[in-house]
PDB file of C-alpha atoms in Angstrom:
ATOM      1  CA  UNK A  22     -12.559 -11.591  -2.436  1.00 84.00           C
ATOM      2  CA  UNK A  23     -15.120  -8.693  -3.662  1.00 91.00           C
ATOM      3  CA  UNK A  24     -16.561  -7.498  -0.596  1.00 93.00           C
ATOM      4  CA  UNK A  25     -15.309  -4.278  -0.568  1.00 93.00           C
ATOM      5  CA  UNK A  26     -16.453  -3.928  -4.285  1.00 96.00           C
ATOM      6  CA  UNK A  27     -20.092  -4.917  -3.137  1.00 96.00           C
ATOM      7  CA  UNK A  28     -19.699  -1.862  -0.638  1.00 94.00           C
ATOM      8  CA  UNK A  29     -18.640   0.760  -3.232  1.00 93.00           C
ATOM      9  CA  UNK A  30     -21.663  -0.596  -5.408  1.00 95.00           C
ATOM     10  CA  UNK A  31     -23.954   0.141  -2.717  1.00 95.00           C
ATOM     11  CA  UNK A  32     -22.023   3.568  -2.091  1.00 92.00           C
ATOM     12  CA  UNK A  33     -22.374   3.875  -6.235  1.00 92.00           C
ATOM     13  CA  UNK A  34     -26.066   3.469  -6.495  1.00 93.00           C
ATOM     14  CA  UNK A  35     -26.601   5.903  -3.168  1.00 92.00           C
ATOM     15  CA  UNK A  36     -25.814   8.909  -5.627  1.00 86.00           C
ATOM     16  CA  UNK A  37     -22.016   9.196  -5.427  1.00 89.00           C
ATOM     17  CA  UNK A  38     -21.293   9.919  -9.042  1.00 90.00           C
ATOM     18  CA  UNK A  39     -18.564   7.744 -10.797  1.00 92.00           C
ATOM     19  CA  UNK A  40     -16.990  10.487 -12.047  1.00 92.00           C
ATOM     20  CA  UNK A  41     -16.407  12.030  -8.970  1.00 94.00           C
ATOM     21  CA  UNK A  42     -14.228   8.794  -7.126  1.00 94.00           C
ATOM     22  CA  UNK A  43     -11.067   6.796  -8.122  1.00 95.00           C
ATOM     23  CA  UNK A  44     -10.974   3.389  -8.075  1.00 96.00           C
ATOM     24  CA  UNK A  45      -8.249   1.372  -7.706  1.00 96.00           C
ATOM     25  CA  UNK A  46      -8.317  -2.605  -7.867  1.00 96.00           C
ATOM     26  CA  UNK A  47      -6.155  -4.854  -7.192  1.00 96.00           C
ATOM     27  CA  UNK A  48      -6.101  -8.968  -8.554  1.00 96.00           C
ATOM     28  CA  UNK A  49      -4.400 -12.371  -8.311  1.00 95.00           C
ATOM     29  CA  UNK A  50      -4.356 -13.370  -4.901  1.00 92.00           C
ATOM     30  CA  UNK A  51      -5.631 -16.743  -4.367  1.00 92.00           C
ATOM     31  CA  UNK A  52      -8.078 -18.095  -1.667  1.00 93.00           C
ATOM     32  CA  UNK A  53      -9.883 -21.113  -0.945  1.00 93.00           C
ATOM     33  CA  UNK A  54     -13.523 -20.752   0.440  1.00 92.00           C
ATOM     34  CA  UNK A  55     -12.006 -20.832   3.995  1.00 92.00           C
ATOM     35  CA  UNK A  56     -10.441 -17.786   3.524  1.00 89.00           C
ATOM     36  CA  UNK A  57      -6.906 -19.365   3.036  1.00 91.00           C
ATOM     37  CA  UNK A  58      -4.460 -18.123   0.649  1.00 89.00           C
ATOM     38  CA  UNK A  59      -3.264 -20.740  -2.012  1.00 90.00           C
ATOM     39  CA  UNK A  60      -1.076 -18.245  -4.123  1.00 89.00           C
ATOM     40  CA  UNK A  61      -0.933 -16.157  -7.150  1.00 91.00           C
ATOM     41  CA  UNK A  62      -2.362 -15.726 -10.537  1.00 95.00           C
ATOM     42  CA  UNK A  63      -1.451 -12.908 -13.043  1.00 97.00           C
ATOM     43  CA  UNK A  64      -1.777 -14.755 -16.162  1.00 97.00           C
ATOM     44  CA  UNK A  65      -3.012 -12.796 -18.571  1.00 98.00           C
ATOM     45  CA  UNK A  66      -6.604 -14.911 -19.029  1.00 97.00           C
ATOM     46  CA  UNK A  67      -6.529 -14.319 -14.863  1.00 97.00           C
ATOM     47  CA  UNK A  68      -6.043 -10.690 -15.301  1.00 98.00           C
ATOM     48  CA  UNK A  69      -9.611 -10.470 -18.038  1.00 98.00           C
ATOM     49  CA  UNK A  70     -11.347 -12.636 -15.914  1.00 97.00           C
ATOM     50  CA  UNK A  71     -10.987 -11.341 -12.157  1.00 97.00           C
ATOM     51  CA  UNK A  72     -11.865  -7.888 -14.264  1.00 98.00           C
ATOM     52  CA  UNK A  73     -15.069  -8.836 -15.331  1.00 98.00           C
ATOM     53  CA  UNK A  74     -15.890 -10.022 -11.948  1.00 97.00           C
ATOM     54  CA  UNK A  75     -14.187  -7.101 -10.742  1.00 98.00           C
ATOM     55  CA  UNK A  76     -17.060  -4.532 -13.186  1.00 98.00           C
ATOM     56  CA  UNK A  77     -19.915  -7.195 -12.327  1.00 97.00           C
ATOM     57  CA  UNK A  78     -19.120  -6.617  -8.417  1.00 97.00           C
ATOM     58  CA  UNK A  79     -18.522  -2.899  -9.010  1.00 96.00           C
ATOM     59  CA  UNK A  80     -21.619  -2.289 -10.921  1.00 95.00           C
ATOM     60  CA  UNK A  81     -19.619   0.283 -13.510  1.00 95.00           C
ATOM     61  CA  UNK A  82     -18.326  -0.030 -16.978  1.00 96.00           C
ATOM     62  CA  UNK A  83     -14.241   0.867 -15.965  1.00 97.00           C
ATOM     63  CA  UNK A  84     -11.873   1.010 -12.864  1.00 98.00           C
ATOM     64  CA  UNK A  85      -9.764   3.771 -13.153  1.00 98.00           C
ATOM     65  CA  UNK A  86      -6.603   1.653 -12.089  1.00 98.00           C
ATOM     66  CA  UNK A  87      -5.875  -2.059 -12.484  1.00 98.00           C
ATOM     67  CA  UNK A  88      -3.296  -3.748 -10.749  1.00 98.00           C
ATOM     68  CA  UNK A  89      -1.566  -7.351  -9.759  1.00 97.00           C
ATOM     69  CA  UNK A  90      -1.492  -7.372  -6.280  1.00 94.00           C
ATOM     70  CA  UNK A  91       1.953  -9.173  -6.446  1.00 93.00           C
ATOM     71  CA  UNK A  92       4.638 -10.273  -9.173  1.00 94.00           C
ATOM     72  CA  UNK A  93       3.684 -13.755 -10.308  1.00 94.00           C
ATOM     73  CA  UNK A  94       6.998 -16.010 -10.457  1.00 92.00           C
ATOM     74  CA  UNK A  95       5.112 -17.633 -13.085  1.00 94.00           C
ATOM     75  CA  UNK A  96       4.108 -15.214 -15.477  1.00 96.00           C
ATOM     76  CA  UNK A  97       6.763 -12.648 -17.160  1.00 97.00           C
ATOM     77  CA  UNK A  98       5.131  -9.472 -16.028  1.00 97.00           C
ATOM     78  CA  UNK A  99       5.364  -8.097 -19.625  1.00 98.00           C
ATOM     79  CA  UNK A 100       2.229 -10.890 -20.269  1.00 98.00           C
ATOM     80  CA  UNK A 101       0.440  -9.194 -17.338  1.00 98.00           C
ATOM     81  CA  UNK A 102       0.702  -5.810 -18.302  1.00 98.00           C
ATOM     82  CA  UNK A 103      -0.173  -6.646 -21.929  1.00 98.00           C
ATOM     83  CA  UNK A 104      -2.898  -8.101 -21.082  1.00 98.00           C
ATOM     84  CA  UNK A 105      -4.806  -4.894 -19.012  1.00 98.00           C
ATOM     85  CA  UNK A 106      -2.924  -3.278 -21.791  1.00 98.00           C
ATOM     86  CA  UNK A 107      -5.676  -4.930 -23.960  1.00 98.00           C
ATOM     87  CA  UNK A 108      -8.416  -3.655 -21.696  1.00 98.00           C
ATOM     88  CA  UNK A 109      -7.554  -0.239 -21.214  1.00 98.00           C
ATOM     89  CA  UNK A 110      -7.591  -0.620 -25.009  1.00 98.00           C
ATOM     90  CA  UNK A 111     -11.138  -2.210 -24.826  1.00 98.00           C
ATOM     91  CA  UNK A 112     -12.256   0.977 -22.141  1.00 98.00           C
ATOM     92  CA  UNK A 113     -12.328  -1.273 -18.913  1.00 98.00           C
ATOM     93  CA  UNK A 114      -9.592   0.234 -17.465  1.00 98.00           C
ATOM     94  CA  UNK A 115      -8.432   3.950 -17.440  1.00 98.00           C
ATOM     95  CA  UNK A 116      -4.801   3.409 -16.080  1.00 98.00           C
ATOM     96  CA  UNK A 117      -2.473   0.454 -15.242  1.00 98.00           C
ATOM     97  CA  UNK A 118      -0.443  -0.082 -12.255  1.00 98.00           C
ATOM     98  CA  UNK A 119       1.660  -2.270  -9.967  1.00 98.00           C
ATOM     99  CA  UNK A 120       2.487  -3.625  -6.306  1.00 96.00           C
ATOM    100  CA  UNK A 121       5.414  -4.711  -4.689  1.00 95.00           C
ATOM    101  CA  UNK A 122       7.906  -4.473  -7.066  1.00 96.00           C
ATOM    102  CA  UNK A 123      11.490  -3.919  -7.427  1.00 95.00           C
ATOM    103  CA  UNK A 124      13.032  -1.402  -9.938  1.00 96.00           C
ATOM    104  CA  UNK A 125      14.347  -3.773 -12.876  1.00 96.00           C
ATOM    105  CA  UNK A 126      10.248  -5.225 -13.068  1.00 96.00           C
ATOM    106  CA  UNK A 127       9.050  -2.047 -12.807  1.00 97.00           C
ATOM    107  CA  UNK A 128      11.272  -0.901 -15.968  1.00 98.00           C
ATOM    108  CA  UNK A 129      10.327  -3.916 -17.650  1.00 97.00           C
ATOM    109  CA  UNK A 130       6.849  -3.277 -17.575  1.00 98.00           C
ATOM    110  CA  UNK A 131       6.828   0.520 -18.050  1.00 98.00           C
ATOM    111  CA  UNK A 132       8.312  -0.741 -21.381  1.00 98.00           C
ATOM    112  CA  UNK A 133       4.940  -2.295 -22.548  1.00 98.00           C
ATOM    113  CA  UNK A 134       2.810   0.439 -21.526  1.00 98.00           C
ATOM    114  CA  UNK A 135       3.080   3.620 -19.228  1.00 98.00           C
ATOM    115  CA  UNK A 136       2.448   2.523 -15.149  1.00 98.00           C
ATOM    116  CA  UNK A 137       0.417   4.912 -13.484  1.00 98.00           C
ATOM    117  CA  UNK A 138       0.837   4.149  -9.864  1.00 98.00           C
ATOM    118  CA  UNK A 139       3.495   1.467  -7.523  1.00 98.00           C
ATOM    119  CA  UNK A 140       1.647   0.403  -4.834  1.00 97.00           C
ATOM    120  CA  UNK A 141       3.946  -0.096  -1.921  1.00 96.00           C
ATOM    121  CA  UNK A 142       4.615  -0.402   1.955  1.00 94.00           C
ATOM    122  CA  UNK A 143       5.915   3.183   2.993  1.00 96.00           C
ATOM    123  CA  UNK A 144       6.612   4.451   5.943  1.00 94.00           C
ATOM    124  CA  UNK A 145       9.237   6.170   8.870  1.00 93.00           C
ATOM    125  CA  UNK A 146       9.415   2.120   9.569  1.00 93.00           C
ATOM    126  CA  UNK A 147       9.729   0.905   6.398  1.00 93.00           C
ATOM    127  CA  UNK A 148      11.865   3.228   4.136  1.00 93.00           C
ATOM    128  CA  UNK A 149      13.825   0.299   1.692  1.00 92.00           C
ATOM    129  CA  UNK A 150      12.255   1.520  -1.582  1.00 95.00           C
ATOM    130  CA  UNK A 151      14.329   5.073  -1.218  1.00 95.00           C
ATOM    131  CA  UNK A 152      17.241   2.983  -2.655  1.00 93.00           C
ATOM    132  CA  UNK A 153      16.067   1.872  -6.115  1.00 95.00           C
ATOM    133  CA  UNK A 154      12.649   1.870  -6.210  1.00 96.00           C
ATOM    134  CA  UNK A 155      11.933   5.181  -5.389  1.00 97.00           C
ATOM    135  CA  UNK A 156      14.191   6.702  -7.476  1.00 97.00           C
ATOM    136  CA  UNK A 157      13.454   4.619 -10.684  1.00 97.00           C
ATOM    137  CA  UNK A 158       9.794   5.272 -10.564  1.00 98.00           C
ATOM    138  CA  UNK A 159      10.359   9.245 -10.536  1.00 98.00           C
ATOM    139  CA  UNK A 160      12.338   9.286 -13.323  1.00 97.00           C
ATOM    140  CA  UNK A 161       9.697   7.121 -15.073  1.00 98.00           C
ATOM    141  CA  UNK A 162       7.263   9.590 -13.716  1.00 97.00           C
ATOM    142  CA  UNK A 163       5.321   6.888 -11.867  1.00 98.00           C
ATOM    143  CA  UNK A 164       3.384   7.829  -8.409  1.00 97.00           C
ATOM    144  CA  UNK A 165       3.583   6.084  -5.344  1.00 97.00           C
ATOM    145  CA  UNK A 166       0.339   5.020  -3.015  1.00 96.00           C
ATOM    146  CA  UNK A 167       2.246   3.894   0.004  1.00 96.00           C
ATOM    147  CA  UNK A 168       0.294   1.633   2.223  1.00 94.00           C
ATOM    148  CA  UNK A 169       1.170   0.738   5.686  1.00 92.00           C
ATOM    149  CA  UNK A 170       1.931   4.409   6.602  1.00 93.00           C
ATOM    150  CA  UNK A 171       1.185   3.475  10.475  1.00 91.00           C
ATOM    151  CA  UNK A 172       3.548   0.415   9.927  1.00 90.00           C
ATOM    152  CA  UNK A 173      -0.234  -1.782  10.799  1.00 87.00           C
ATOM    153  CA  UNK A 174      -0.601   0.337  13.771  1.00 85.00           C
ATOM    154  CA  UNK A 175       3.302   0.776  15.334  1.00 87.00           C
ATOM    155  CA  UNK A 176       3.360   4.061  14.526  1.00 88.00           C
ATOM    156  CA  UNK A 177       0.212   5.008  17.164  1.00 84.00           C
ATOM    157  CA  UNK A 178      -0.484   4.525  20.450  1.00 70.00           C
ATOM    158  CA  UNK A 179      -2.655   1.365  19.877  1.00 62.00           C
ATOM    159  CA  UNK A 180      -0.530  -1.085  19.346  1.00 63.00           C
ATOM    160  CA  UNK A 181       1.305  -0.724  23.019  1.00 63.00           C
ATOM    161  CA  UNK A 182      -0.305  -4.071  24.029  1.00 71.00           C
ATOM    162  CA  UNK A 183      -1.764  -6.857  21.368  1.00 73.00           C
ATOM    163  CA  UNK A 184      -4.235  -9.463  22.584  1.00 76.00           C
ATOM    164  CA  UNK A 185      -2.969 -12.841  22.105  1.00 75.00           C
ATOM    165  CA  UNK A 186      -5.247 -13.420  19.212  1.00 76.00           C
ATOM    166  CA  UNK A 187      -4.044 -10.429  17.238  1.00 78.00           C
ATOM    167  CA  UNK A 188      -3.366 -11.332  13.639  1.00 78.00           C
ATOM    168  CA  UNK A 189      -0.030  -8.800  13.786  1.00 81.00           C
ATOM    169  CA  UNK A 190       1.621 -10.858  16.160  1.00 80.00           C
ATOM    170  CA  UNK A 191       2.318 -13.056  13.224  1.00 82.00           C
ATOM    171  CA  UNK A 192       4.578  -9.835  12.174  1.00 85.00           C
ATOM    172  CA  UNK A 193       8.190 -10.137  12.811  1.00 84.00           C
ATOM    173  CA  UNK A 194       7.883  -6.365  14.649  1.00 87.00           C
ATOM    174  CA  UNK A 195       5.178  -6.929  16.378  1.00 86.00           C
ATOM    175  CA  UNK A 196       6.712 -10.091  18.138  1.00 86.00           C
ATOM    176  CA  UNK A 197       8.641 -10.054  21.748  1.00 86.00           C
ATOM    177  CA  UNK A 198      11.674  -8.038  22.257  1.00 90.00           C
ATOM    178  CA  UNK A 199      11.608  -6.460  18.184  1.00 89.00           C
ATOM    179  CA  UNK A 200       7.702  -4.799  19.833  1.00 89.00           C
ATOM    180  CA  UNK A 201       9.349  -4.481  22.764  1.00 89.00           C
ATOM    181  CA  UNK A 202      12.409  -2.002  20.288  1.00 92.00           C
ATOM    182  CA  UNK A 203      10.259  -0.701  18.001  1.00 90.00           C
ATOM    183  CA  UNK A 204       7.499   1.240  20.908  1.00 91.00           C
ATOM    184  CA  UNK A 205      10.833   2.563  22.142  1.00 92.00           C
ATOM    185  CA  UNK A 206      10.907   4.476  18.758  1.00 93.00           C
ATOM    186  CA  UNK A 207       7.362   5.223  19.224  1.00 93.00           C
ATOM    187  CA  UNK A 208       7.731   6.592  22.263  1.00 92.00           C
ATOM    188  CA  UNK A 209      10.224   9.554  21.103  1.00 93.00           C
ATOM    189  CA  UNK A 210       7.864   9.813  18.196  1.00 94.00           C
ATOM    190  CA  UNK A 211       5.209  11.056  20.398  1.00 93.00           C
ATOM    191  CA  UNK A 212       7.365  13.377  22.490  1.00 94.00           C
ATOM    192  CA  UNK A 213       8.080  15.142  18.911  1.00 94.00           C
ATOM    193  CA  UNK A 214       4.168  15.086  18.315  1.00 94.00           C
ATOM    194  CA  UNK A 215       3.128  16.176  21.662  1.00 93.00           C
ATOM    195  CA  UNK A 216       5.676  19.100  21.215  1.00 93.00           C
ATOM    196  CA  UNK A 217       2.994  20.331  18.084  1.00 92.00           C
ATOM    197  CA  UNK A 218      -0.113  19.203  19.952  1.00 93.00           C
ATOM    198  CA  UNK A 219      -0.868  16.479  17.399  1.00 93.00           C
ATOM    199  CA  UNK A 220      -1.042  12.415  17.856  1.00 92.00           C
ATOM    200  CA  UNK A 221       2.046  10.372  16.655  1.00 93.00           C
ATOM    201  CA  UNK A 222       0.322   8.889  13.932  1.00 92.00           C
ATOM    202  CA  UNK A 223      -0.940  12.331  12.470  1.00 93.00           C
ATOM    203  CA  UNK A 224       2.660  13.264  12.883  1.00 94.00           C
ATOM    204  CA  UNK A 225       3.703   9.554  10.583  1.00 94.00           C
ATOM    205  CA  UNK A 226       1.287  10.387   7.996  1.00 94.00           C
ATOM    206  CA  UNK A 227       2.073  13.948   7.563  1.00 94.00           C
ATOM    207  CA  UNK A 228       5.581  12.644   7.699  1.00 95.00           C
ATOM    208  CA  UNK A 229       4.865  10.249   4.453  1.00 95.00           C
ATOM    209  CA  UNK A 230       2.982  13.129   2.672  1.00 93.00           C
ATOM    210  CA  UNK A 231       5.804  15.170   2.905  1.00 93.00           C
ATOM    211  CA  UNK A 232       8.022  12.867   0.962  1.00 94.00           C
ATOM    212  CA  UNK A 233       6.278  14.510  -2.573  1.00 94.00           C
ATOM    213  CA  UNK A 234       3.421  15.075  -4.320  1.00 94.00           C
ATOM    214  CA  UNK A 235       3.598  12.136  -5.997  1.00 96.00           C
ATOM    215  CA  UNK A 236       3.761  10.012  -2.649  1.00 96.00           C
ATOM    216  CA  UNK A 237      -0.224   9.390  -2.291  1.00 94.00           C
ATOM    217  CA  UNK A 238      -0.797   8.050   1.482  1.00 93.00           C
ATOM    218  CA  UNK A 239      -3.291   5.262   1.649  1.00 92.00           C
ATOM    219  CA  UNK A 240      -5.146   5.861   5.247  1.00 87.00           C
ATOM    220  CA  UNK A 241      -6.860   3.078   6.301  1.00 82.00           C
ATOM    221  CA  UNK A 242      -9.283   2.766   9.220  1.00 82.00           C
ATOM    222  CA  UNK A 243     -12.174   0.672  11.004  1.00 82.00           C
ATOM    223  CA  UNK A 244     -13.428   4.046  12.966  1.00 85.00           C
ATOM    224  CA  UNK A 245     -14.530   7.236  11.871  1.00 88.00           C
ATOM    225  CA  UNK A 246     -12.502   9.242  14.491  1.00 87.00           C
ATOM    226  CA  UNK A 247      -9.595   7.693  13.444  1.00 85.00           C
ATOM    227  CA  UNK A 248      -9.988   8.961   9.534  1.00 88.00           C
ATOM    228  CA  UNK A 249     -11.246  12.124  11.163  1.00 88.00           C
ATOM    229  CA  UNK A 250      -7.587  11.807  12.859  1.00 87.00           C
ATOM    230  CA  UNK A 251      -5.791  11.082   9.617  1.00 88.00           C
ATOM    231  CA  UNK A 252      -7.128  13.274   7.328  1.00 89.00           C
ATOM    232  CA  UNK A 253      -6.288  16.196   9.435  1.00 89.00           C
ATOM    233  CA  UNK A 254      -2.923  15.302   9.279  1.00 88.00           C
ATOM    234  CA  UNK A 255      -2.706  16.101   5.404  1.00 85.00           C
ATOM    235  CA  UNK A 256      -3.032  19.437   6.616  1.00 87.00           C
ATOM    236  CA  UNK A 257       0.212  19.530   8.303  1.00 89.00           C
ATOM    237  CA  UNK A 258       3.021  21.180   7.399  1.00 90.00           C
ATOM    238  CA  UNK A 259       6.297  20.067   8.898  1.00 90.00           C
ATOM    239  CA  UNK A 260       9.177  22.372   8.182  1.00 93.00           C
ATOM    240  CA  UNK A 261      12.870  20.408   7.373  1.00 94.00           C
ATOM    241  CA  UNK A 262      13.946  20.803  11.177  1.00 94.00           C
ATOM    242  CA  UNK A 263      10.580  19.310  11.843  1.00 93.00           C
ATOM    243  CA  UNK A 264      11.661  16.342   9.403  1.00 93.00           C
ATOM    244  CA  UNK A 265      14.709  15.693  10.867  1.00 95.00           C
ATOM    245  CA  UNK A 266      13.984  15.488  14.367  1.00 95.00           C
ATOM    246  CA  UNK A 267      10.871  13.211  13.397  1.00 94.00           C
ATOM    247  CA  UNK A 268      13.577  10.887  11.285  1.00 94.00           C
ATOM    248  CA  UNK A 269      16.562  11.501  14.336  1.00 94.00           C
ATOM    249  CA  UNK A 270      12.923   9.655  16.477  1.00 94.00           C
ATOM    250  CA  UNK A 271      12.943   6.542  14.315  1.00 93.00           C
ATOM    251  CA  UNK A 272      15.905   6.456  12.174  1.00 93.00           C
ATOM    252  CA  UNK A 273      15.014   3.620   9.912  1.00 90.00           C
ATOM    253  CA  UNK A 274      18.619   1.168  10.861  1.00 90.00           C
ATOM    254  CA  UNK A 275      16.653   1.053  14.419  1.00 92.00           C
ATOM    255  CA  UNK A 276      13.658  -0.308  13.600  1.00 91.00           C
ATOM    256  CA  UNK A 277      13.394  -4.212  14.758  1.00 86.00           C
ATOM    257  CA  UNK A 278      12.432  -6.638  12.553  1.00 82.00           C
ATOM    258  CA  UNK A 279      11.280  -7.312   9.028  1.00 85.00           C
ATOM    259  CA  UNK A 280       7.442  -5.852   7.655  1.00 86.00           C
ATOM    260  CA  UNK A 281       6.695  -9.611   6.877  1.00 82.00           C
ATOM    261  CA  UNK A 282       7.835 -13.085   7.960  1.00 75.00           C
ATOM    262  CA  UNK A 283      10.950 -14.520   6.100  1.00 81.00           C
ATOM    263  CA  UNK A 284       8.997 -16.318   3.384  1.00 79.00           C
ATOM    264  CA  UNK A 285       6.666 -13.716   2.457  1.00 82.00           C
ATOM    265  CA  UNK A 286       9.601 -11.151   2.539  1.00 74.00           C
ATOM    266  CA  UNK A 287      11.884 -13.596   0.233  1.00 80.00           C
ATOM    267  CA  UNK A 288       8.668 -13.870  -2.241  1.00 79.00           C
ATOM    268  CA  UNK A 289       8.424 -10.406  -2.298  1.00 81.00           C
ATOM    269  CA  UNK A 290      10.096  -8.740  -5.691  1.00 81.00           C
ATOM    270  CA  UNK A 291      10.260  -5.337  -3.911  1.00 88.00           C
ATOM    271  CA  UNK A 292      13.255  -7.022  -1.673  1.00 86.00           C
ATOM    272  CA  UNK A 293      15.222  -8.154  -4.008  1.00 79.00           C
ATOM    273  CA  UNK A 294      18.351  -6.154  -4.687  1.00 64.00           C
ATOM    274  CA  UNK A 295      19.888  -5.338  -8.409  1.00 54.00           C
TER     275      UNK A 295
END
């Protein structure tokens, strides 16, 4: 709800030049001051408004990529995209993107003005968007930023035993016997990595960066080692016997369980089929 664009102010007026750094922002998910989530908004007065907040917070006079975070069932997404339409117009925004999205949506909105960037969950666990998704965005010559390239930590060796209190446990994969299935994959994972003398999850992302160069991985960490981990792994190259052993070690009809909990999957456009 803006913290992280009060850090990259404070990163901003340290001397990083704007030039130098993409930013990417994301709106329309609703909270109460509690922290709880009360829905969606991607109406198009929503999408000006959490903007100007959004530059306010930020400190600087564009973003270089604007985004709903999800499809609002309320809003035909043509609205939403003409509205940042009208502010890349304006200057505020360099680029336009979306998240979570299925193919027909994405098409849709492409139509009102060029989409820069999908945002979506990618990974060896999570490989549904190579259907439709995948495919329709390349032809529309639209990138990919694929979060969740650890699948929220399954793909590393930290996630062998949650604490009680760990907010993943709410996760359909990271519950009972599905955990239980899916560190099994893990498990041959690393064999495969400890074979090259690299960590499983260096082996994941290299694995989602080797997909194309218009798959950008989104590494996200709490420790410094860890992106000192992960960016090393962009260095990797994994040759195609390499690839298929790694996607033998967790062939994506094995993995247990869905990335979210039935409701949020079912709200998701991404999962719907055409």
């Amino acid at each position: 709800m803006g913290h992280n664009e009060l850090l990259l102010r404070d990163a901003l007026r340290r001397g990083v030049s704007r030039e130098s750094v993409f930013i990417q922002v994301k709106f329309g998910g609703q909270r109460d001051p509690s922290g709880a989530f009360i829905g969606h908004d991607a109406s198009p007065a929503a999408a000006k408004n959490s903007l100007a907040y959004t530059l306010t917070r930020l400190g600087t006079g564009y973003v270089d990529l604007y985004q709903p975070a999800r499809l609002d069932p309320d809003v035909p997404v043509e609205d939403t995209v003409g509205a940042i339409a009208d502010m890349v117009q304006a200057g505020y925004v360099r680029h336009i993107g979306l998240s979570e999205v299925g193919a027909d949506t994405i098409r849709r909105a492409h139509a009102v003005h060029p989409i820069a960037a999908l945002q979506i969950e990618y990974s060896l666990m999570s490989r549904g968007i190579e259907a439709e998704i995948l495919p329709t965005v390349r032809e529309l010559g639209i990138s990919v930023t694929a979060y969740g390239i650890l699948s929220r930590g399954l793909l590393s060796s930290s996630t062998a035993r949650l604490a009680p209190d760990d907010p993943r446990t709410r996760f359909p994969r990271f519950s009972g016997e599905n955990h239980t299935r899916n560190l099994e994959l893990l498990a041959a994972l690393e064999e495969i990595a400890a074979e090259h003398g690299i960590t499983a999850a260096q082996l994941a992302i290299a694995w989602v960066a080797s997909r194309g160069e218009d798959i950008i991985p989104l590494i996200g960490t709490k420790r410094r080692d860890r992106l000192a981990e992960a960016l090393t792994a962009l260095d990797l190259t994994l040759s195609a016997d390499d690839l298929a052993a790694v996607e033998a070690a967790v062939p994506a009809a094995a993995v247990a369980g869905d990335r979210y909990a039935s409701a949020q999957m079912a709200a998701l456009d991404s999962e719907r089929r055409s």
